[in-house]
PDB file of C-alpha atoms in Angstrom:
ATOM      1  CA  MET K   1     112.843  44.050  86.117  1.00  0.00           C
ATOM      2  CA  PRO K   2     116.032  41.987  85.688  1.00  0.00           C
ATOM      3  CA  SER K   3     118.188  43.205  82.821  1.00  0.00           C
ATOM      4  CA  ARG K   4     117.836  39.971  80.858  1.00  0.00           C
ATOM      5  CA  ILE K   5     114.041  40.284  80.974  1.00  0.00           C
ATOM      6  CA  ALA K   6     114.181  43.938  79.978  1.00  0.00           C
ATOM      7  CA  THR K   7     116.437  43.092  77.048  1.00  0.00           C
ATOM      8  CA  ALA K   8     114.141  40.305  75.903  1.00  0.00           C
ATOM      9  CA  VAL K   9     111.116  42.611  76.125  1.00  0.00           C
ATOM     10  CA  ALA K  10     112.841  45.276  74.040  1.00  0.00           C
ATOM     11  CA  THR K  11     114.033  42.760  71.472  1.00  0.00           C
ATOM     12  CA  CYS K  12     110.584  41.237  71.069  1.00  0.00           C
ATOM     13  CA  ALA K  13     108.983  44.656  70.754  1.00  0.00           C
ATOM     14  CA  LEU K  14     111.442  45.858  68.154  1.00  0.00           C
ATOM     15  CA  SER K  15     110.831  42.692  66.143  1.00  0.00           C
ATOM     16  CA  LEU K  16     107.144  43.531  66.165  1.00  0.00           C
ATOM     17  CA  GLY K  17     108.008  47.033  64.973  1.00  0.00           C
ATOM     18  CA  VAL K  18     109.979  45.711  62.037  1.00  0.00           C
ATOM     19  CA  LEU K  19     107.062  43.505  61.018  1.00  0.00           C
ATOM     20  CA  ALA K  20     104.620  46.377  61.447  1.00  0.00           C
ATOM     21  CA  SER K  21     106.555  48.959  59.416  1.00  0.00           C
ATOM     22  CA  GLY K  22     104.367  51.280  57.380  1.00  0.00           C
ATOM     23  CA  ALA K  23     101.130  52.262  59.085  1.00  0.00           C
ATOM     24  CA  GLY K  24     102.495  51.468  62.513  1.00  0.00           C
ATOM     25  CA  THR K  25     106.094  50.883  63.492  1.00  0.00           C
ATOM     26  CA  ALA K  26     107.034  50.135  67.079  1.00  0.00           C
ATOM     27  CA  LEU K  27     108.920  52.856  68.893  1.00  0.00           C
ATOM     28  CA  ALA K  28     112.331  51.570  70.012  1.00  0.00           C
ATOM     29  CA  ALA K  29     112.240  51.065  73.757  1.00  0.00           C
ATOM     30  CA  SER K  30     115.898  51.194  74.708  1.00  0.00           C
ATOM     31  CA  SER K  31     119.283  51.948  73.235  1.00  0.00           C
ATOM     32  CA  SER K  32     119.989  48.227  73.061  1.00  0.00           C
ATOM     33  CA  THR K  33     117.502  48.013  70.187  1.00  0.00           C
ATOM     34  CA  ALA K  34     118.479  51.208  68.406  1.00  0.00           C
ATOM     35  CA  ALA K  35     119.968  51.894  65.003  1.00  0.00           C
ATOM     36  CA  GLY K  36     123.313  50.475  63.988  1.00  0.00           C
ATOM     37  CA  PRO K  37     126.803  51.738  64.850  1.00  0.00           C
ATOM     38  CA  THR K  38     128.033  55.192  63.955  1.00  0.00           C
ATOM     39  CA  ALA K  39     131.543  54.555  65.273  1.00  0.00           C
ATOM     40  CA  ASP K  40     134.359  54.338  62.732  1.00  0.00           C
ATOM     41  CA  ALA K  41     136.431  51.709  64.542  1.00  0.00           C
ATOM     42  CA  SER K  42     139.003  51.260  61.794  1.00  0.00           C
ATOM     43  CA  SER K  43     140.190  54.864  61.879  1.00  0.00           C
ATOM     44  CA  HIS K  44     139.503  55.551  65.569  1.00  0.00           C
ATOM     45  CA  ARG K  45     137.525  58.574  64.408  1.00  0.00           C
ATOM     46  CA  ALA K  46     133.946  58.173  65.517  1.00  0.00           C
ATOM     47  CA  ALA K  47     131.285  60.762  64.851  1.00  0.00           C
ATOM     48  CA  VAL K  48     127.803  61.244  66.247  1.00  0.00           C
ATOM     49  CA  GLU K  49     125.585  63.051  63.783  1.00  0.00           C
ATOM     50  CA  ALA K  50     123.684  65.682  65.737  1.00  0.00           C
ATOM     51  CA  ARG K  51     121.601  68.775  65.171  1.00  0.00           C
ATOM     52  CA  ALA K  52     120.174  71.161  67.759  1.00  0.00           C
ATOM     53  CA  ALA K  53     117.442  73.754  68.140  1.00  0.00           C
ATOM     54  CA  ALA K  54     116.076  75.942  70.903  1.00  0.00           C
ATOM     55  CA  VAL K  55     112.642  74.855  72.115  1.00  0.00           C
ATOM     56  CA  ASP K  56     112.356  77.881  74.388  1.00  0.00           C
ATOM     57  CA  ARG K  57     114.724  80.060  76.428  1.00  0.00           C
ATOM     58  CA  CYS K  58     115.948  77.187  78.594  1.00  0.00           C
ATOM     59  CA  SER K  59     115.114  73.970  76.728  1.00  0.00           C
ATOM     60  CA  TYR K  60     117.107  72.709  73.743  1.00  0.00           C
ATOM     61  CA  GLN K  61     116.393  69.763  71.482  1.00  0.00           C
ATOM     62  CA  VAL K  62     119.220  67.584  70.165  1.00  0.00           C
ATOM     63  CA  VAL K  63     118.493  65.013  67.450  1.00  0.00           C
ATOM     64  CA  ARG K  64     121.267  62.447  67.106  1.00  0.00           C
ATOM     65  CA  THR K  65     122.200  59.100  65.650  1.00  0.00           C
ATOM     66  CA  ASP K  66     122.711  56.205  68.043  1.00  0.00           C
ATOM     67  CA  ASP K  67     125.147  53.378  68.620  1.00  0.00           C
ATOM     68  CA  SER K  68     123.802  51.139  71.374  1.00  0.00           C
ATOM     69  CA  ARG K  69     127.297  50.350  72.663  1.00  0.00           C
ATOM     70  CA  TYR K  70     127.661  53.889  74.004  1.00  0.00           C
ATOM     71  CA  VAL K  71     126.165  55.962  76.818  1.00  0.00           C
ATOM     72  CA  TYR K  72     125.543  59.536  75.729  1.00  0.00           C
ATOM     73  CA  THR K  73     125.621  62.968  77.340  1.00  0.00           C
ATOM     74  CA  VAL K  74     124.828  66.413  75.942  1.00  0.00           C
ATOM     75  CA  SER K  75     126.945  69.436  76.841  1.00  0.00           C
ATOM     76  CA  GLY K  76     126.478  73.123  76.185  1.00  0.00           C
ATOM     77  CA  VAL K  77     129.248  75.475  75.122  1.00  0.00           C
ATOM     78  CA  PHE K  78     129.051  78.725  77.080  1.00  0.00           C
ATOM     79  CA  GLY K  79     131.801  81.055  75.945  1.00  0.00           C
ATOM     80  CA  GLY K  80     134.994  79.322  77.013  1.00  0.00           C
ATOM     81  CA  ALA K  81     133.232  76.822  79.305  1.00  0.00           C
ATOM     82  CA  VAL K  82     131.613  73.478  78.532  1.00  0.00           C
ATOM     83  CA  ARG K  83     128.910  72.199  80.883  1.00  0.00           C
ATOM     84  CA  GLN K  84     126.969  68.928  80.815  1.00  0.00           C
ATOM     85  CA  LEU K  85     123.225  69.571  80.662  1.00  0.00           C
ATOM     86  CA  PRO K  86     120.537  67.587  82.492  1.00  0.00           C
ATOM     87  CA  VAL K  87     118.028  65.710  80.368  1.00  0.00           C
ATOM     88  CA  GLN K  88     114.404  66.837  80.541  1.00  0.00           C
ATOM     89  CA  LYS K  89     113.045  64.124  78.254  1.00  0.00           C
ATOM     90  CA  GLU K  90     114.401  61.655  75.729  1.00  0.00           C
ATOM     91  CA  ASP K  91     112.862  59.256  73.237  1.00  0.00           C
ATOM     92  CA  PHE K  92     113.532  57.223  70.106  1.00  0.00           C
ATOM     93  CA  VAL K  93     111.723  58.684  67.090  1.00  0.00           C
ATOM     94  CA  ARG K  94     111.342  57.203  63.614  1.00  0.00           C
ATOM     95  CA  PHE K  95     112.153  59.703  60.869  1.00  0.00           C
ATOM     96  CA  SER K  96     111.769  59.046  57.141  1.00  0.00           C
ATOM     97  CA  ASN K  97     115.438  58.004  56.980  1.00  0.00           C
ATOM     98  CA  GLY K  98     115.578  55.872  60.118  1.00  0.00           C
ATOM     99  CA  TRP K  99     115.537  56.012  63.897  1.00  0.00           C
ATOM    100  CA  ARG K 100     117.038  58.901  65.830  1.00  0.00           C
ATOM    101  CA  VAL K 101     117.287  59.751  69.520  1.00  0.00           C
ATOM    102  CA  VAL K 102     115.632  63.038  70.443  1.00  0.00           C
ATOM    103  CA  THR K 103     116.900  64.543  73.687  1.00  0.00           C
ATOM    104  CA  GLN K 104     115.661  67.729  75.329  1.00  0.00           C
ATOM    105  CA  VAL K 105     118.044  69.297  77.824  1.00  0.00           C
ATOM    106  CA  ASP K 106     117.843  72.143  80.330  1.00  0.00           C
ATOM    107  CA  ALA K 107     120.382  74.917  79.804  1.00  0.00           C
ATOM    108  CA  CYS K 108     119.044  76.929  82.774  1.00  0.00           C
ATOM    109  CA  ALA K 109     119.633  74.208  85.393  1.00  0.00           C
ATOM    110  CA  GLY K 110     121.312  75.473  88.546  1.00  0.00           C
ATOM    111  CA  GLY K 111     120.167  79.043  87.991  1.00  0.00           C
ATOM    112  CA  GLN K 112     122.155  79.561  84.798  1.00  0.00           C
ATOM    113  CA  SER K 113     120.871  82.212  82.397  1.00  0.00           C
ATOM    114  CA  GLN K 114     123.410  82.289  79.561  1.00  0.00           C
ATOM    115  CA  ALA K 115     122.312  80.648  76.317  1.00  0.00           C
ATOM    116  CA  PRO K 116     124.713  78.086  74.850  1.00  0.00           C
ATOM    117  CA  THR K 117     126.439  79.009  71.608  1.00  0.00           C
ATOM    118  CA  ALA K 118     126.613  75.329  70.651  1.00  0.00           C
ATOM    119  CA  LEU K 119     125.689  71.861  71.877  1.00  0.00           C
ATOM    120  CA  ARG K 120     127.780  68.728  71.548  1.00  0.00           C
ATOM    121  CA  VAL K 121     127.110  65.045  72.146  1.00  0.00           C
ATOM    122  CA  THR K 122     129.635  62.675  73.726  1.00  0.00           C
ATOM    123  CA  GLY K 123     129.243  58.898  73.783  1.00  0.00           C
ATOM    124  CA  ARG K 124     131.343  56.724  76.090  1.00  0.00           C
ATOM    125  CA  LEU K 125     131.645  52.976  75.558  1.00  0.00           C
ATOM    126  CA  ASP K 126     129.358  51.362  78.111  1.00  0.00           C
ATOM    127  CA  ASN K 127     131.369  48.149  78.600  1.00  0.00           C
ATOM    128  CA  PRO K 128     134.908  48.776  77.352  1.00  0.00           C
ATOM    129  CA  ASP K 129     136.220  45.466  78.681  1.00  0.00           C
ATOM    130  CA  GLY K 130     133.826  43.670  76.365  1.00  0.00           C
ATOM    131  CA  TYR K 131     135.236  45.162  73.149  1.00  0.00           C
ATOM    132  CA  ASP K 132     138.478  44.988  71.228  1.00  0.00           C
ATOM    133  CA  SER K 133     140.830  47.920  71.734  1.00  0.00           C
ATOM    134  CA  SER K 134     140.167  49.061  68.161  1.00  0.00           C
ATOM    135  CA  VAL K 135     136.646  50.126  69.164  1.00  0.00           C
ATOM    136  CA  PRO K 136     136.748  53.822  70.152  1.00  0.00           C
ATOM    137  CA  ARG K 137     136.150  54.373  73.855  1.00  0.00           C
ATOM    138  CA  THR K 138     134.699  57.832  73.198  1.00  0.00           C
ATOM    139  CA  ILE K 139     132.772  59.224  70.243  1.00  0.00           C
ATOM    140  CA  ARG K 140     131.682  62.828  69.744  1.00  0.00           C
ATOM    141  CA  SER K 141     129.623  65.066  67.539  1.00  0.00           C
ATOM    142  CA  ASP K 142     130.749  68.310  66.011  1.00  0.00           C
ATOM    143  CA  ASP K 143     129.512  71.387  67.847  1.00  0.00           C
ATOM    144  CA  ALA K 144     125.896  71.975  66.758  1.00  0.00           C
ATOM    145  CA  ARG K 145     124.847  75.606  66.707  1.00  0.00           C
ATOM    146  CA  PRO K 146     121.216  75.658  67.868  1.00  0.00           C
ATOM    147  CA  ALA K 147     118.630  76.731  65.333  1.00  0.00           C
ATOM    148  CA  ALA K 148     115.876  79.151  66.301  1.00  0.00           C
ATOM    149  CA  SER K 149     112.826  77.923  68.214  1.00  0.00           C
ATOM    150  CA  SER K 150     110.694  78.531  65.117  1.00  0.00           C
ATOM    151  CA  VAL K 151     112.002  75.270  63.589  1.00  0.00           C
ATOM    152  CA  ILE K 152     110.385  73.162  66.353  1.00  0.00           C
ATOM    153  CA  PRO K 153     106.980  72.067  64.985  1.00  0.00           C
ATOM    154  CA  LYS K 154     103.774  72.193  67.020  1.00  0.00           C
ATOM    155  CA  ALA K 155     101.816  69.036  67.709  1.00  0.00           C
ATOM    156  CA  PRO K 156      98.015  69.133  67.594  1.00  0.00           C
ATOM    157  CA  ALA K 157      96.133  68.197  70.745  1.00  0.00           C
ATOM    158  CA  VAL K 158      93.954  65.117  71.100  1.00  0.00           C
ATOM    159  CA  THR K 159      90.403  66.464  71.307  1.00  0.00           C
ATOM    160  CA  SER K 160      88.572  63.259  72.221  1.00  0.00           C
ATOM    161  CA  VAL K 161      88.776  59.490  72.561  1.00  0.00           C
ATOM    162  CA  ASP K 162      85.317  58.053  71.890  1.00  0.00           C
ATOM    163  CA  ARG K 163      84.192  54.444  72.258  1.00  0.00           C
ATOM    164  CA  LEU K 164      82.731  52.934  69.080  1.00  0.00           C
ATOM    165  CA  ASP K 165      82.174  49.551  70.687  1.00  0.00           C
ATOM    166  CA  ALA K 166      83.602  47.495  73.554  1.00  0.00           C
ATOM    167  CA  ALA K 167      86.918  46.944  71.770  1.00  0.00           C
ATOM    168  CA  THR K 168      87.308  50.026  69.560  1.00  0.00           C
ATOM    169  CA  VAL K 169      87.919  53.722  70.164  1.00  0.00           C
ATOM    170  CA  ARG K 170      88.086  56.659  67.768  1.00  0.00           C
ATOM    171  CA  VAL K 171      90.881  59.106  68.562  1.00  0.00           C
ATOM    172  CA  LYS K 172      90.316  62.651  67.281  1.00  0.00           C
ATOM    173  CA  TRP K 173      92.774  65.547  67.174  1.00  0.00           C
ATOM    174  CA  ALA K 174      92.988  69.122  65.966  1.00  0.00           C
ATOM    175  CA  PRO K 175      94.360  69.702  62.435  1.00  0.00           C
ATOM    176  CA  ALA K 176      98.150  69.897  62.206  1.00  0.00           C
ATOM    177  CA  GLN K 177      99.531  73.328  61.332  1.00  0.00           C
ATOM    178  CA  GLY K 178     102.516  74.380  59.249  1.00  0.00           C
ATOM    179  CA  SER K 179     102.680  71.566  56.657  1.00  0.00           C
ATOM    180  CA  PRO K 180     104.710  69.079  58.748  1.00  0.00           C
ATOM    181  CA  ASP K 181     106.748  66.286  57.154  1.00  0.00           C
ATOM    182  CA  LEU K 182     105.058  63.697  59.345  1.00  0.00           C
ATOM    183  CA  VAL K 183     102.235  63.529  61.886  1.00  0.00           C
ATOM    184  CA  ALA K 184     102.228  60.452  64.100  1.00  0.00           C
ATOM    185  CA  LEU K 185      99.612  59.129  66.470  1.00  0.00           C
ATOM    186  CA  MET K 186     101.474  57.831  69.495  1.00  0.00           C
ATOM    187  CA  GLU K 187      99.830  54.902  71.237  1.00  0.00           C
ATOM    188  CA  THR K 188     100.884  53.213  74.457  1.00  0.00           C
ATOM    189  CA  LYS K 189      99.111  49.939  75.130  1.00  0.00           C
ATOM    190  CA  PRO K 190      99.760  46.481  76.621  1.00  0.00           C
ATOM    191  CA  PHE K 191     102.132  44.341  74.572  1.00  0.00           C
ATOM    192  CA  TYR K 192     102.645  40.617  75.126  1.00  0.00           C
ATOM    193  CA  SER K 193     106.182  39.231  75.019  1.00  0.00           C
ATOM    194  CA  SER K 194     105.859  35.561  74.126  1.00  0.00           C
ATOM    195  CA  GLU K 195     109.534  34.855  74.916  1.00  0.00           C
ATOM    196  CA  ILE K 196     109.177  35.734  78.572  1.00  0.00           C
ATOM    197  CA  GLY K 197     105.425  35.423  78.910  1.00  0.00           C
ATOM    198  CA  ILE K 198     104.463  38.835  80.272  1.00  0.00           C
ATOM    199  CA  TRP K 199     102.324  41.825  79.305  1.00  0.00           C
ATOM    200  CA  HIS K 200     103.948  45.240  79.590  1.00  0.00           C
ATOM    201  CA  PRO K 201     103.219  48.795  78.334  1.00  0.00           C
ATOM    202  CA  TYR K 202     104.728  49.605  74.961  1.00  0.00           C
ATOM    203  CA  THR K 203     104.634  52.716  72.778  1.00  0.00           C
ATOM    204  CA  PHE K 204     103.987  52.645  69.038  1.00  0.00           C
ATOM    205  CA  GLN K 205     104.435  55.427  66.501  1.00  0.00           C
ATOM    206  CA  ARG K 206     101.674  55.233  63.895  1.00  0.00           C
ATOM    207  CA  ASP K 207     101.986  57.601  60.929  1.00  0.00           C
ATOM    208  CA  VAL K 208      98.695  59.198  59.910  1.00  0.00           C
ATOM    209  CA  PRO K 209      97.707  60.281  56.369  1.00  0.00           C
ATOM    210  CA  SER K 210      98.116  63.931  55.452  1.00  0.00           C
ATOM    211  CA  GLY K 211      95.111  65.945  56.616  1.00  0.00           C
ATOM    212  CA  ALA K 212      93.669  63.161  58.789  1.00  0.00           C
ATOM    213  CA  THR K 213      92.181  64.210  62.126  1.00  0.00           C
ATOM    214  CA  SER K 214      90.991  60.856  63.487  1.00  0.00           C
ATOM    215  CA  ALA K 215      91.905  57.188  63.657  1.00  0.00           C
ATOM    216  CA  ASP K 216      90.151  54.091  64.981  1.00  0.00           C
ATOM    217  CA  ARG K 217      92.182  51.988  67.393  1.00  0.00           C
ATOM    218  CA  ARG K 218      91.575  48.513  68.808  1.00  0.00           C
ATOM    219  CA  LEU K 219      91.857  47.980  72.538  1.00  0.00           C
ATOM    220  CA  GLU K 220      93.826  45.091  74.008  1.00  0.00           C
ATOM    221  CA  ARG K 221      91.278  43.247  76.156  1.00  0.00           C
ATOM    222  CA  ASP K 222      92.992  39.936  76.892  1.00  0.00           C
ATOM    223  CA  PRO K 223      91.880  38.746  80.356  1.00  0.00           C
ATOM    224  CA  GLY K 224      95.495  37.931  81.207  1.00  0.00           C
ATOM    225  CA  ILE K 225      96.612  41.573  81.093  1.00  0.00           C
ATOM    226  CA  PRO K 226      97.457  42.744  84.632  1.00  0.00           C
ATOM    227  CA  GLN K 227      95.350  45.628  85.888  1.00  0.00           C
ATOM    228  CA  ALA K 228      98.434  47.824  86.293  1.00  0.00           C
ATOM    229  CA  VAL K 229      99.200  47.778  82.545  1.00  0.00           C
ATOM    230  CA  ARG K 230      95.701  47.719  81.032  1.00  0.00           C
ATOM    231  CA  ALA K 231      95.455  51.440  80.242  1.00  0.00           C
ATOM    232  CA  HIS K 232      95.782  52.770  76.669  1.00  0.00           C
ATOM    233  CA  SER K 233      97.151  56.274  76.010  1.00  0.00           C
ATOM    234  CA  TYR K 234      97.166  58.480  72.905  1.00  0.00           C
ATOM    235  CA  TRP K 235      98.901  61.699  71.850  1.00  0.00           C
ATOM    236  CA  LEU K 236     100.224  63.361  68.684  1.00  0.00           C
ATOM    237  CA  ARG K 237     103.826  63.933  67.634  1.00  0.00           C
ATOM    238  CA  VAL K 238     104.995  66.015  64.663  1.00  0.00           C
ATOM    239  CA  ILE K 239     108.256  65.947  62.663  1.00  0.00           C
ATOM    240  CA  LYS K 240     109.372  68.741  60.381  1.00  0.00           C
ATOM    241  CA  GLY K 241     112.753  69.685  58.959  1.00  0.00           C
ATOM    242  CA  GLY K 242     114.598  67.133  61.068  1.00  0.00           C
ATOM    243  CA  PHE K 243     113.140  68.287  64.392  1.00  0.00           C
ATOM    244  CA  VAL K 244     110.316  66.997  66.587  1.00  0.00           C
ATOM    245  CA  SER K 245     107.522  68.744  68.468  1.00  0.00           C
ATOM    246  CA  ASP K 246     108.202  69.599  72.119  1.00  0.00           C
ATOM    247  CA  LEU K 247     108.389  66.264  73.965  1.00  0.00           C
ATOM    248  CA  ARG K 248     107.705  67.937  77.328  1.00  0.00           C
ATOM    249  CA  ALA K 249     104.383  69.275  76.082  1.00  0.00           C
ATOM    250  CA  GLU K 250     102.980  65.854  75.176  1.00  0.00           C
ATOM    251  CA  LYS K 251      99.883  65.160  77.295  1.00  0.00           C
ATOM    252  CA  PRO K 252      98.579  61.629  76.695  1.00  0.00           C
ATOM    253  CA  VAL K 253      94.859  61.004  76.900  1.00  0.00           C
ATOM    254  CA  THR K 254      94.308  57.722  78.712  1.00  0.00           C
ATOM    255  CA  ILE K 255      91.399  55.296  78.521  1.00  0.00           C
ATOM    256  CA  GLU K 256      90.753  51.962  80.240  1.00  0.00           C
ATOM    257  CA  PRO K 257      89.669  49.076  77.973  1.00  0.00           C
TER     258      PRO K 257
END
């Protein structure tokens, strides 16, 4: 998809998310639609707020703020060495205090076995020629010592997606454990961008009431939706203590309208 179309799609979708805040807020689709700047241009000191936790022996989760002008990498500190870590999965997640980027990285890539003592985030200005020289070309986080894996919450599994009628399904899931701060039903479905006139898949984060184990969802059944993007998918995501359930373990349940 041409970049201008992709940008328009993301912008339209984020606008929908702003309008739909509360029960369902659209999940930001790209860094171009993310939260505002974290760079301190006036002082040339720019900080990325980041925290880290071990998901398991090899996977680490980093939760950071975002400035869409920058391209980010995550590195691990291994004794006296610093090594960039490959990304396993990354997504924008809405916390109670705003959007954050959640990145899971692999510290065992390339046969490595040593656990990092800290993780750090580096952002490099994506298009430096397009900005005044006062805008920092590089921003960094402080070293984040990873918390124990016990701080990563567990997401309940979707147990069924049942049809109530031709245009409605009831999504059911197991009860959430451990008193999480937030349980969200994630829903990917076709979304129409009126600016560019196309349907495309889009993911929404819909907060569910405490203790709820089901939700009714409407299916998009417009005849103009291309067959390739008609499917709807559902899974659960949990937030607790500033961390998010294991993104790699999310297994969407898909249904055709």
